[in-house]
JSON list of C-alpha atoms in Angstrom, two decimals:
[
{"chain": "A", "resi": 1432, "resn": "MET", "atom": "CA", "xyz": [55.99, -39.73, -56.79]},
{"chain": "A", "resi": 1433, "resn": "ILE", "atom": "CA", "xyz": [57.97, -38.95, -59.91]},
{"chain": "A", "resi": 1434, "resn": "ILE", "atom": "CA", "xyz": [58.63, -41.69, -62.47]},
{"chain": "A", "resi": 1435, "resn": "ALA", "atom": "CA", "xyz": [62.00, -41.17, -64.17]},
{"chain": "A", "resi": 1436, "resn": "THR", "atom": "CA", "xyz": [62.25, -42.50, -67.73]},
{"chain": "A", "resi": 1437, "resn": "LEU", "atom": "CA", "xyz": [65.54, -40.94, -68.87]},
{"chain": "A", "resi": 1438, "resn": "TYR", "atom": "CA", "xyz": [68.26, -41.85, -66.37]},
{"chain": "A", "resi": 1439, "resn": "SER", "atom": "CA", "xyz": [71.48, -43.71, -65.76]},
{"chain": "A", "resi": 1440, "resn": "VAL", "atom": "CA", "xyz": [72.22, -46.26, -63.03]},
{"chain": "A", "resi": 1441, "resn": "GLU", "atom": "CA", "xyz": [75.48, -45.88, -61.12]},
{"chain": "A", "resi": 1442, "resn": "ARG", "atom": "CA", "xyz": [77.08, -47.72, -58.24]},
{"chain": "A", "resi": 1443, "resn": "ALA", "atom": "CA", "xyz": [76.61, -45.80, -54.97]},
{"chain": "A", "resi": 1444, "resn": "PRO", "atom": "CA", "xyz": [79.66, -44.77, -52.91]},
{"chain": "A", "resi": 1445, "resn": "ASP", "atom": "CA", "xyz": [78.87, -47.48, -50.35]},
{"chain": "A", "resi": 1446, "resn": "GLY", "atom": "CA", "xyz": [79.61, -50.10, -53.06]},
{"chain": "A", "resi": 1447, "resn": "GLN", "atom": "CA", "xyz": [76.57, -52.18, -52.11]},
{"chain": "A", "resi": 1448, "resn": "SER", "atom": "CA", "xyz": [73.73, -50.25, -53.72]},
{"chain": "A", "resi": 1449, "resn": "TYR", "atom": "CA", "xyz": [72.95, -48.22, -56.83]},
{"chain": "A", "resi": 1450, "resn": "MET", "atom": "CA", "xyz": [71.85, -44.65, -57.48]},
{"chain": "A", "resi": 1451, "resn": "ILE", "atom": "CA", "xyz": [69.55, -43.37, -60.22]},
{"chain": "A", "resi": 1452, "resn": "LYS", "atom": "CA", "xyz": [70.79, -40.25, -62.00]},
{"chain": "A", "resi": 1453, "resn": "ASN", "atom": "CA", "xyz": [67.81, -38.57, -63.66]},
{"chain": "A", "resi": 1454, "resn": "LYS", "atom": "CA", "xyz": [68.78, -36.73, -66.85]},
{"chain": "A", "resi": 1455, "resn": "GLU", "atom": "CA", "xyz": [65.67, -34.53, -66.75]},
{"chain": "A", "resi": 1456, "resn": "ALA", "atom": "CA", "xyz": [64.87, -31.71, -64.35]},
{"chain": "A", "resi": 1457, "resn": "PRO", "atom": "CA", "xyz": [62.32, -33.02, -61.85]},
{"chain": "A", "resi": 1458, "resn": "LEU", "atom": "CA", "xyz": [59.12, -30.99, -61.65]},
{"chain": "A", "resi": 1459, "resn": "CYS", "atom": "CA", "xyz": [56.52, -31.12, -58.91]},
{"chain": "A", "resi": 1460, "resn": "PRO", "atom": "CA", "xyz": [53.51, -33.16, -60.10]},
{"chain": "A", "resi": 1461, "resn": "ASP", "atom": "CA", "xyz": [51.23, -30.98, -57.95]},
{"chain": "A", "resi": 1462, "resn": "CYS", "atom": "CA", "xyz": [52.27, -27.44, -58.85]},
{"chain": "A", "resi": 1463, "resn": "GLY", "atom": "CA", "xyz": [54.81, -27.81, -61.70]},
{"chain": "A", "resi": 1464, "resn": "GLN", "atom": "CA", "xyz": [57.71, -26.07, -59.90]},
{"chain": "A", "resi": 1465, "resn": "LEU", "atom": "CA", "xyz": [61.29, -27.32, -60.01]},
{"chain": "A", "resi": 1466, "resn": "LEU", "atom": "CA", "xyz": [62.12, -29.72, -57.17]},
{"chain": "A", "resi": 1467, "resn": "SER", "atom": "CA", "xyz": [65.30, -29.67, -55.11]},
{"chain": "A", "resi": 1468, "resn": "GLY", "atom": "CA", "xyz": [67.13, -32.53, -53.41]},
{"chain": "A", "resi": 1469, "resn": "TYR", "atom": "CA", "xyz": [66.08, -33.34, -49.86]},
{"chain": "A", "resi": 1470, "resn": "ASP", "atom": "CA", "xyz": [67.64, -36.70, -48.94]},
{"chain": "A", "resi": 1471, "resn": "ARG", "atom": "CA", "xyz": [67.83, -40.33, -50.08]},
{"chain": "A", "resi": 1472, "resn": "ARG", "atom": "CA", "xyz": [65.85, -43.43, -49.18]},
{"chain": "A", "resi": 1473, "resn": "ARG", "atom": "CA", "xyz": [66.99, -47.04, -49.61]},
{"chain": "A", "resi": 1474, "resn": "ARG", "atom": "CA", "xyz": [64.70, -49.43, -51.45]},
{"chain": "A", "resi": 1475, "resn": "HIS", "atom": "CA", "xyz": [65.18, -52.85, -52.98]},
{"chain": "A", "resi": 1476, "resn": "VAL", "atom": "CA", "xyz": [63.84, -54.47, -56.13]},
{"chain": "A", "resi": 1477, "resn": "ILE", "atom": "CA", "xyz": [63.72, -58.19, -56.94]},
{"chain": "A", "resi": 1478, "resn": "ASP", "atom": "CA", "xyz": [64.32, -59.27, -60.54]},
{"chain": "A", "resi": 1479, "resn": "GLY", "atom": "CA", "xyz": [62.97, -62.29, -62.42]},
{"chain": "A", "resi": 1480, "resn": "ALA", "atom": "CA", "xyz": [65.77, -64.54, -61.14]},
{"chain": "A", "resi": 1481, "resn": "GLY", "atom": "CA", "xyz": [65.05, -63.65, -57.52]},
{"chain": "A", "resi": 1482, "resn": "MET", "atom": "CA", "xyz": [68.15, -61.43, -57.16]},
{"chain": "A", "resi": 1483, "resn": "VAL", "atom": "CA", "xyz": [67.75, -58.48, -54.78]},
{"chain": "A", "resi": 1484, "resn": "PHE", "atom": "CA", "xyz": [69.22, -55.11, -55.77]},
{"chain": "A", "resi": 1485, "resn": "TRP", "atom": "CA", "xyz": [69.34, -52.12, -53.42]},
{"chain": "A", "resi": 1486, "resn": "PHE", "atom": "CA", "xyz": [68.90, -48.55, -54.65]},
{"chain": "A", "resi": 1487, "resn": "GLN", "atom": "CA", "xyz": [69.30, -45.16, -53.03]},
{"chain": "A", "resi": 1488, "resn": "LEU", "atom": "CA", "xyz": [66.36, -43.16, -54.34]},
{"chain": "A", "resi": 1489, "resn": "ARG", "atom": "CA", "xyz": [66.23, -39.38, -54.13]},
{"chain": "A", "resi": 1490, "resn": "ARG", "atom": "CA", "xyz": [63.52, -37.66, -52.16]},
{"chain": "A", "resi": 1491, "resn": "LEU", "atom": "CA", "xyz": [62.83, -34.24, -53.60]},
{"chain": "A", "resi": 1492, "resn": "LYS", "atom": "CA", "xyz": [61.12, -31.26, -52.00]},
{"chain": "A", "resi": 1493, "resn": "CYS", "atom": "CA", "xyz": [59.01, -28.60, -53.66]},
{"chain": "A", "resi": 1494, "resn": "LYS", "atom": "CA", "xyz": [59.78, -25.15, -52.25]},
{"chain": "A", "resi": 1495, "resn": "SER", "atom": "CA", "xyz": [56.47, -23.85, -53.55]},
{"chain": "A", "resi": 1496, "resn": "CYS", "atom": "CA", "xyz": [53.95, -26.35, -52.10]},
{"chain": "A", "resi": 1497, "resn": "ASN", "atom": "CA", "xyz": [56.36, -27.82, -49.50]},
{"chain": "A", "resi": 1498, "resn": "LYS", "atom": "CA", "xyz": [55.63, -31.47, -50.47]},
{"chain": "A", "resi": 1499, "resn": "LEU", "atom": "CA", "xyz": [58.10, -34.35, -50.66]},
{"chain": "A", "resi": 1500, "resn": "HIS", "atom": "CA", "xyz": [58.24, -36.63, -53.71]},
{"chain": "A", "resi": 1501, "resn": "ILE", "atom": "CA", "xyz": [60.31, -39.75, -54.34]},
{"chain": "A", "resi": 1502, "resn": "GLU", "atom": "CA", "xyz": [62.04, -40.20, -57.69]},
{"chain": "A", "resi": 1503, "resn": "LEU", "atom": "CA", "xyz": [61.32, -43.72, -58.91]},
{"chain": "A", "resi": 1504, "resn": "PRO", "atom": "CA", "xyz": [62.90, -45.25, -62.06]},
{"chain": "A", "resi": 1505, "resn": "ASP", "atom": "CA", "xyz": [60.45, -46.77, -64.53]},
{"chain": "A", "resi": 1506, "resn": "PHE", "atom": "CA", "xyz": [61.65, -50.33, -63.82]},
{"chain": "A", "resi": 1507, "resn": "MET", "atom": "CA", "xyz": [60.30, -50.09, -60.26]},
{"chain": "A", "resi": 1508, "resn": "ALA", "atom": "CA", "xyz": [56.58, -50.39, -59.66]},
{"chain": "A", "resi": 1509, "resn": "PRO", "atom": "CA", "xyz": [55.17, -48.02, -57.04]},
{"chain": "A", "resi": 1510, "resn": "ASN", "atom": "CA", "xyz": [54.56, -49.84, -53.73]},
{"chain": "A", "resi": 1511, "resn": "LYS", "atom": "CA", "xyz": [55.91, -53.15, -55.10]},
{"chain": "A", "resi": 1512, "resn": "HIS", "atom": "CA", "xyz": [59.22, -54.91, -54.43]},
{"chain": "A", "resi": 1513, "resn": "TYR", "atom": "CA", "xyz": [59.40, -56.78, -57.75]},
{"chain": "A", "resi": 1514, "resn": "ASP", "atom": "CA", "xyz": [60.61, -55.46, -61.10]},
{"chain": "A", "resi": 1515, "resn": "ALA", "atom": "CA", "xyz": [57.78, -53.67, -62.96]},
{"chain": "A", "resi": 1516, "resn": "ARG", "atom": "CA", "xyz": [58.37, -55.66, -66.18]},
{"chain": "A", "resi": 1517, "resn": "LEU", "atom": "CA", "xyz": [58.21, -58.94, -64.26]},
{"chain": "A", "resi": 1518, "resn": "ILE", "atom": "CA", "xyz": [54.87, -57.93, -62.74]},
{"chain": "A", "resi": 1519, "resn": "GLU", "atom": "CA", "xyz": [53.53, -56.95, -66.18]},
{"chain": "A", "resi": 1520, "resn": "ASP", "atom": "CA", "xyz": [54.69, -60.27, -67.68]},
{"chain": "A", "resi": 1521, "resn": "VAL", "atom": "CA", "xyz": [53.08, -62.29, -64.89]},
{"chain": "A", "resi": 1522, "resn": "ILE", "atom": "CA", "xyz": [49.78, -60.38, -65.12]},
{"chain": "A", "resi": 1523, "resn": "SER", "atom": "CA", "xyz": [49.60, -60.86, -68.90]},
{"chain": "A", "resi": 1524, "resn": "ASP", "atom": "CA", "xyz": [50.71, -64.55, -68.69]},
{"chain": "A", "resi": 1525, "resn": "ARG", "atom": "CA", "xyz": [53.90, -63.92, -70.73]},
{"chain": "A", "resi": 1526, "resn": "SER", "atom": "CA", "xyz": [56.09, -65.41, -68.01]},
{"chain": "A", "resi": 1527, "resn": "ASN", "atom": "CA", "xyz": [56.06, -68.96, -66.64]},
{"chain": "A", "resi": 1528, "resn": "PHE", "atom": "CA", "xyz": [58.51, -68.31, -63.81]},
{"chain": "A", "resi": 1529, "resn": "CYS", "atom": "CA", "xyz": [58.32, -65.77, -61.03]},
{"chain": "A", "resi": 1530, "resn": "PRO", "atom": "CA", "xyz": [60.19, -65.82, -57.70]},
{"chain": "A", "resi": 1531, "resn": "ALA", "atom": "CA", "xyz": [57.18, -64.31, -55.89]},
{"chain": "A", "resi": 1532, "resn": "ASP", "atom": "CA", "xyz": [54.85, -66.38, -53.71]},
{"chain": "A", "resi": 1533, "resn": "ASP", "atom": "CA", "xyz": [51.63, -67.65, -55.27]},
{"chain": "A", "resi": 1534, "resn": "SER", "atom": "CA", "xyz": [49.60, -65.39, -52.96]},
{"chain": "A", "resi": 1535, "resn": "THR", "atom": "CA", "xyz": [51.55, -62.34, -54.21]},
{"chain": "A", "resi": 1536, "resn": "ILE", "atom": "CA", "xyz": [50.96, -63.32, -57.85]},
{"chain": "A", "resi": 1537, "resn": "ARG", "atom": "CA", "xyz": [47.23, -63.77, -57.18]},
{"chain": "A", "resi": 1538, "resn": "ARG", "atom": "CA", "xyz": [47.10, -60.25, -55.67]},
{"chain": "A", "resi": 1539, "resn": "TRP", "atom": "CA", "xyz": [48.82, -58.81, -58.76]},
{"chain": "A", "resi": 1540, "resn": "LYS", "atom": "CA", "xyz": [46.24, -60.46, -61.02]},
{"chain": "A", "resi": 1541, "resn": "LYS", "atom": "CA", "xyz": [43.23, -59.05, -59.14]}
]
């Protein structure tokens, strides 16, 4: 997994989702070689108001070690469907409202 920190967000051609355009060359976290595009994967993220946004994330392949990596923007938490900042705010008790279930919030705080 590659976390992109310098990127732009653009509307995808389908008009219903967004694409992340990384402004940095993606390097393989395992061997350091330049990655090339492989395909895209759809994923959603839920913001603090409970709105769902769909993204088309790039999957990148390393020609050296033959591994696939997904390019994730820094506002998405790996393996989570909620905005990363929302999760951080809930864990640190900076937010009083969260659209997630109580059981999900308890898991985040473990």
